[in-house]
CSV table of C-alpha atoms and ligand atoms in Angstrom, one decimal:
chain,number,residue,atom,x,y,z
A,92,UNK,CA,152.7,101.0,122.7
A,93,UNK,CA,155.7,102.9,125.1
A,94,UNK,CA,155.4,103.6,128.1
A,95,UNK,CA,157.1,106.7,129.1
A,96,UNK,CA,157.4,107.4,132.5
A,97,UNK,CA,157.9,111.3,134.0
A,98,UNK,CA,159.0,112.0,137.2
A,99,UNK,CA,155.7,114.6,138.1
A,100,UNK,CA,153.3,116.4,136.0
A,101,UNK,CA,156.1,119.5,135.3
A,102,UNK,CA,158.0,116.7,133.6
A,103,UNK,CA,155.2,115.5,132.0
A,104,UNK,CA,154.1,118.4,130.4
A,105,UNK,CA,158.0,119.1,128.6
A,106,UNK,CA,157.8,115.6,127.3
A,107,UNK,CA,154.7,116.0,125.8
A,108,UNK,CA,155.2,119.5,124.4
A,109,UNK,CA,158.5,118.2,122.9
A,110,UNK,CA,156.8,115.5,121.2
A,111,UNK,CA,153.7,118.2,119.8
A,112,UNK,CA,156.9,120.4,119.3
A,113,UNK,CA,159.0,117.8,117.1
A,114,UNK,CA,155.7,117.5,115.2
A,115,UNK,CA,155.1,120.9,114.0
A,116,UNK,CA,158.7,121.5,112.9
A,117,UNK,CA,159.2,118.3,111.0
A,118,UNK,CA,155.7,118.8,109.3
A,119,UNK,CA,154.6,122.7,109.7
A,120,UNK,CA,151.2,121.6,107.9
A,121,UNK,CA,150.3,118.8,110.5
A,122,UNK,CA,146.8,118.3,111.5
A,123,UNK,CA,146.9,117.6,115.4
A,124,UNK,CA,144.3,116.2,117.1
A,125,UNK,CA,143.8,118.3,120.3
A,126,UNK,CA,142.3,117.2,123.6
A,127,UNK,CA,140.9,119.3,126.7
A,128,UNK,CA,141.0,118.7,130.7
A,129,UNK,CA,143.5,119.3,133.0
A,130,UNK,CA,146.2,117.1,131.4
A,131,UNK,CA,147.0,119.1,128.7
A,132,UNK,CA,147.2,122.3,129.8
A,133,UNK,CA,150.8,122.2,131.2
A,134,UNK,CA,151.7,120.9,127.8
A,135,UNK,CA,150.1,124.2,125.8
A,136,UNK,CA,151.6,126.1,128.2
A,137,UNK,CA,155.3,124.8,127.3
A,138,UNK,CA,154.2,125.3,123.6
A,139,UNK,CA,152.9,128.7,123.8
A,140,UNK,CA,156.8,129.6,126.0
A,141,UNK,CA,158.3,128.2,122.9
A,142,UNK,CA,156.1,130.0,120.2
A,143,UNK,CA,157.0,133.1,122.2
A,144,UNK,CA,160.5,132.3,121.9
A,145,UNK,CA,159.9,132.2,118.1
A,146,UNK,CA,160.7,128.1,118.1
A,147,UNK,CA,157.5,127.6,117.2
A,148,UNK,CA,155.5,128.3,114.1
A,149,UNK,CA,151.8,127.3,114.2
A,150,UNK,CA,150.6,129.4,111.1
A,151,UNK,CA,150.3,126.1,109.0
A,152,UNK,CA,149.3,123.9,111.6
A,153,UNK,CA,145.4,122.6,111.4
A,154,UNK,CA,143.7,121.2,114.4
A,155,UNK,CA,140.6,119.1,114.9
A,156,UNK,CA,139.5,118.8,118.9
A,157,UNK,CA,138.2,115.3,120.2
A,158,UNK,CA,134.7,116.4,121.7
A,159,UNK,CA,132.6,119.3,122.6
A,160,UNK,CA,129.5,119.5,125.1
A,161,UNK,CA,126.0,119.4,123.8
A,162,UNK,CA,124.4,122.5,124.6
A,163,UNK,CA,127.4,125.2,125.3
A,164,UNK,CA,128.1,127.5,123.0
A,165,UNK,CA,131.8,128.6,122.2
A,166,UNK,CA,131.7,131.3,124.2
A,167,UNK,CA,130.5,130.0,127.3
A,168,UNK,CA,133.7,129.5,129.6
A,169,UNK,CA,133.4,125.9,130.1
A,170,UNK,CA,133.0,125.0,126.4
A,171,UNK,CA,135.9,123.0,125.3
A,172,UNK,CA,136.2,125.8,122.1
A,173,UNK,CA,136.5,128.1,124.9
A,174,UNK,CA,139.1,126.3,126.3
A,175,UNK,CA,141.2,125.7,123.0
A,176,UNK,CA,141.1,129.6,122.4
A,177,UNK,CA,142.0,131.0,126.1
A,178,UNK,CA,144.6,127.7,126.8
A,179,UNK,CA,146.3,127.9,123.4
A,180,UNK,CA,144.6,129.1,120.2
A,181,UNK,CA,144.8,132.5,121.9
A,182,UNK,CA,148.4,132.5,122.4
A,183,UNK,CA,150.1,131.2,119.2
A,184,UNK,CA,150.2,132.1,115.5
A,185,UNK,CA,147.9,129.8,114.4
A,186,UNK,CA,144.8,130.6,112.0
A,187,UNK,CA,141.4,130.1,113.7
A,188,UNK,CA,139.5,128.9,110.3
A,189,UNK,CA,141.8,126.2,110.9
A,190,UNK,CA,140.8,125.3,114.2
A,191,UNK,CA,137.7,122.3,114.2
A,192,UNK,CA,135.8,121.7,117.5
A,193,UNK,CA,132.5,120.4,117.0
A,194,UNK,CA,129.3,123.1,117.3
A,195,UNK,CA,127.8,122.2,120.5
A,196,UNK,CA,125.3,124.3,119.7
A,197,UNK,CA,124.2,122.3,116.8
A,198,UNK,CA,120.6,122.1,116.3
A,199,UNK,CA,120.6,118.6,114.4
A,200,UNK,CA,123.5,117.3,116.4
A,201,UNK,CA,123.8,114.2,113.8
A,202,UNK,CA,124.3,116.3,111.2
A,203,UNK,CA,126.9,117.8,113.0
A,204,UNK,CA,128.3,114.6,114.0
A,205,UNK,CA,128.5,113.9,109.8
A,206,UNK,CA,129.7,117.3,109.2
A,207,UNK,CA,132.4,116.8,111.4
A,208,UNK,CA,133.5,113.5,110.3
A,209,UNK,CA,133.8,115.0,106.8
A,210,UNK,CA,136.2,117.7,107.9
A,211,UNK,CA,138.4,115.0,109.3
A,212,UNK,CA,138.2,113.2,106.2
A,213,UNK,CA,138.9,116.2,104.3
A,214,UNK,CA,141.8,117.1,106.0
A,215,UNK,CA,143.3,114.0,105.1
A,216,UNK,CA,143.7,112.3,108.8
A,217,UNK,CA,145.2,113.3,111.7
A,218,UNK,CA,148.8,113.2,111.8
A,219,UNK,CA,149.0,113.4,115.7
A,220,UNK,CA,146.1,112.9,118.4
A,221,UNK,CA,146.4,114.2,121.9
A,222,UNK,CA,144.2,112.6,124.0
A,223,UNK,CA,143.8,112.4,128.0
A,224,UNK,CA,142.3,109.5,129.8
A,225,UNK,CA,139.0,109.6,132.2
A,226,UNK,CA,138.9,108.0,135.3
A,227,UNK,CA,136.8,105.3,133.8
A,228,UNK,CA,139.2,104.6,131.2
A,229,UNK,CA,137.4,107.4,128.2
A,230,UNK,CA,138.8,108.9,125.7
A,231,UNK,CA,137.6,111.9,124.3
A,232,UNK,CA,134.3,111.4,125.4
A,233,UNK,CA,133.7,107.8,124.5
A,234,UNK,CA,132.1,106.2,127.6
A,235,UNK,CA,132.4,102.5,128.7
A,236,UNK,CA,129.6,101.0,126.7
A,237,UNK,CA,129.1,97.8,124.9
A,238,UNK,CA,130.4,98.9,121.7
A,239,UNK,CA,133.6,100.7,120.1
A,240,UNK,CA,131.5,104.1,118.4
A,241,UNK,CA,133.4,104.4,114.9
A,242,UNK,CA,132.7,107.9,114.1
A,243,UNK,CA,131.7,111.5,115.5
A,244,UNK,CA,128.4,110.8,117.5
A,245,UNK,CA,126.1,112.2,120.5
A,246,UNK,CA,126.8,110.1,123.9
A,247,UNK,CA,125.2,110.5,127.5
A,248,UNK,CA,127.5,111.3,129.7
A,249,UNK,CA,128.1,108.7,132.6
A,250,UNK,CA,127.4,110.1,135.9
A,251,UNK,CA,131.1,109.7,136.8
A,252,UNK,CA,132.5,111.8,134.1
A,253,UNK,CA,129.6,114.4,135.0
A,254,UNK,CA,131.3,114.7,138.7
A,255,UNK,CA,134.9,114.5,137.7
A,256,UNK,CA,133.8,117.6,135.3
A,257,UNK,CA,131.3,119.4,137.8
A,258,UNK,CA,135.1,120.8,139.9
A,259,UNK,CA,134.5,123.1,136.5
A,260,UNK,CA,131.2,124.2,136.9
A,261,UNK,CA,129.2,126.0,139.7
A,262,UNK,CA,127.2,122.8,140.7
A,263,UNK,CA,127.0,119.8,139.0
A,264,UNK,CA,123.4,120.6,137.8
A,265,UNK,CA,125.2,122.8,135.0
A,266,UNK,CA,127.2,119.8,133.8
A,267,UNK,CA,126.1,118.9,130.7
A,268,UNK,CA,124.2,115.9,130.2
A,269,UNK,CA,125.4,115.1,126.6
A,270,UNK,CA,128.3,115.5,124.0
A,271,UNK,CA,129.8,115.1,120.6
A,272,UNK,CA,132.7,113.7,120.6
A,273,UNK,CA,135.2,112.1,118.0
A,274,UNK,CA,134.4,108.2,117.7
A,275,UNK,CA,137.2,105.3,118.2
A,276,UNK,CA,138.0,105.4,114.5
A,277,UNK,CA,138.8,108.8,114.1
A,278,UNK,CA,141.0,108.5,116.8
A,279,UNK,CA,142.4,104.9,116.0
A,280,UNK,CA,142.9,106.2,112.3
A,281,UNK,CA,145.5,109.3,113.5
A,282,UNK,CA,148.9,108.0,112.5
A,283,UNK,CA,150.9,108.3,115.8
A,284,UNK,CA,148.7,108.9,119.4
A,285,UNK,CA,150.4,110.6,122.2
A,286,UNK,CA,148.0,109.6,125.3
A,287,UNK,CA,148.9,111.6,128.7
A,288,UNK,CA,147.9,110.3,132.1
A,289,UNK,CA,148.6,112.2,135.1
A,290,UNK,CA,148.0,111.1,139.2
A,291,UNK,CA,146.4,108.4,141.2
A,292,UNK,CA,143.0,108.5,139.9
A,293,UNK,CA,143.8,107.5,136.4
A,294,UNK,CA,146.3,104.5,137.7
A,295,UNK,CA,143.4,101.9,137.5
A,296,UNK,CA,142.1,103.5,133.8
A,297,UNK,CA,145.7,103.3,132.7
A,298,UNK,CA,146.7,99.8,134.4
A,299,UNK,CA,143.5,98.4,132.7
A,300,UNK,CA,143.7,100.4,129.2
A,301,UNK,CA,147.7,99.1,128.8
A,302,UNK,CA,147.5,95.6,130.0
A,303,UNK,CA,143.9,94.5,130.5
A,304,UNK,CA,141.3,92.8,128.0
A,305,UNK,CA,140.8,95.2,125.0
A,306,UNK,CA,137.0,96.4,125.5
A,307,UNK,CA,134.6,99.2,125.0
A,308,UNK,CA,134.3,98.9,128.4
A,309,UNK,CA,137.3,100.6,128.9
A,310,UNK,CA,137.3,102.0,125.8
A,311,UNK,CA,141.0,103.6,126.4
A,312,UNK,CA,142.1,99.6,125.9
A,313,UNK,CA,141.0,99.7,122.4
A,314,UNK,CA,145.0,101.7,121.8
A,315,UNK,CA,146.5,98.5,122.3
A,316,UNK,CA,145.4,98.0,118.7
A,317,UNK,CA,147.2,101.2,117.0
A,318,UNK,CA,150.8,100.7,116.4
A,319,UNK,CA,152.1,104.1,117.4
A,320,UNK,CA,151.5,104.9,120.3
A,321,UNK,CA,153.0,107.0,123.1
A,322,UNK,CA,151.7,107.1,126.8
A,323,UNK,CA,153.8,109.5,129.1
A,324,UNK,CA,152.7,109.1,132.5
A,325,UNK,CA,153.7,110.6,136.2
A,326,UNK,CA,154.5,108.2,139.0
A,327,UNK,CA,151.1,108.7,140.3
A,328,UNK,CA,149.7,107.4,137.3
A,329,UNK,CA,151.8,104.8,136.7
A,330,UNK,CA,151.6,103.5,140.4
A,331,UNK,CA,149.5,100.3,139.5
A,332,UNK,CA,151.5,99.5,136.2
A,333,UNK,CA,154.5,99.5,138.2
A,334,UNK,CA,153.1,97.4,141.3
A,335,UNK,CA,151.6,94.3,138.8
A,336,UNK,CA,154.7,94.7,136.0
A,337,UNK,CA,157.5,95.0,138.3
A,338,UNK,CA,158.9,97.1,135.8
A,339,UNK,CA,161.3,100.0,137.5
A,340,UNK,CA,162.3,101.7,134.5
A,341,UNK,CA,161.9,105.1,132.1
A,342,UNK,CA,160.8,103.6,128.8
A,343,UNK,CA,158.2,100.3,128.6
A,344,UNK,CA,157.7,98.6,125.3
A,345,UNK,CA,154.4,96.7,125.7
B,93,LIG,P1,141.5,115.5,132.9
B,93,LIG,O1,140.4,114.8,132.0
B,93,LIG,O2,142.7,115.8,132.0
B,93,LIG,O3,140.8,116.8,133.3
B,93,LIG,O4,141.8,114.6,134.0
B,93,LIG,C1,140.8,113.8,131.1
B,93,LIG,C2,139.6,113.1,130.5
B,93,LIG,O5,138.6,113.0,131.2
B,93,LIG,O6,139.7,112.7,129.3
């Protein structure tokens, strides 16, 4: 896993994209794993500057998204397909049938969960997953539980992840209760993970998910395991990593 460490979200967001960036022009049929949040956003929005500069081509490029709420459909504003199209799909050349984010709207949400493992599987893998990181260490929407979740599956979200969500929402009452969301082996089977952590409230989940125990308890941890791996991270982020590593530098191999 390397660390990489950005001076403030601005920078963090021009690292990233040039990493997504490098990935689409060495391999213009990549299948990226996208994420949602805040995080990102910064990132898509370098990439959509680029794509309007014509340095980017996206018209190949397939994409599979880590999770989706149980109950929105993909037109309500806080669904996360809702969120792919108006933050990037929107703004780039690339094909919507080639866009996956699993149907919240589902009525047999396992099947869903199957259907959606299938189209990872068919797409032969992800070549490069975007993911942010929850307070509590998530990713995508795998919750601290007792055990790493392999595949695509239905999870209660904790009430933790329902308030960091609710700024989105009109009261927390309209926070979902449940989601679909990719499992720790899709993720853990993408060939290289690019895992973006910006300000104080994930400097705990990231301290914990680089250098602590590997658990489903922090189920962010379970990267340790994956041998490509990128975290880019603002100062904020970084604060505890830096107070218990001593480390004062831009790049940390752990
Ligand atoms: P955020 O969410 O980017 O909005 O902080 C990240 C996450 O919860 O995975």
């Amino acid at each position: 896993m390397k660390i990489y460490a950005a001076k403030d979200y601005n920078d963090l967001s021009r690292k990233a994209a040039n990493i997504i960036s490098a990935q689409i022009i060495l391999k213009p049929d990549a299948i990226l794993g996208l994420a949602t949040g805040s995080t990102p956003v910064g990132a898509y929005k370098q990439l959509i500057a680029w794509y309007e500069e014509g340095d980017l081509d996206f018209s190949g490029i397939r994409s599979v998204n880590l999770d989706e709420y149980k109950g929105l459909s993909g037109e309500h504003d806080q669904s996360y397909r809702y969120f792919m199209n108006h933050n990037l799909f929107d703004h780039v050349n690339i094909d919507k049938e080639n866009t996956n984010v699993p149907n919240g709207l589902a009525e047999d949400a396992e099947a869903e969960c199957s259907r959606y493992n299938q189209v990872i599987r068919n797409l032969g893998g992800i070549d490069l997953q975007l993911l942010g990181i929850g307070g509590n260490g998530h990713i995508g929407f795998n919750e601290p539980c007792d055990v790493f979740e392999k595949g695509t599956h239905v999870v209660t979200l904790t009430e933790e992840t329902r308030q960091s969500n609710a700024r989105f929402f009109s009261s927390i009452d309209e926070v979902p209760t449940h989601a679909l969301t990719m499992g720790i082996q899709n993720i853990m089977s993408a060939k290289k993970v690019l895992l973006l952590a910006s300000g104080e409230a994930k400097s705990k989940a990231l301290y914990d998910s680089c250098f602590g125990p590997v658990t489903p308890d922090v189920p962010a941890s379970v990267l340790q395991l994956h041998n490509d791996v990128v975290v880019i991270a603002d100062e904020a982020a970084l604060a505890m990593i830096r107070e218990n590593t001593h480390w004062e530098g831009s790049v940390y191999d752990n």
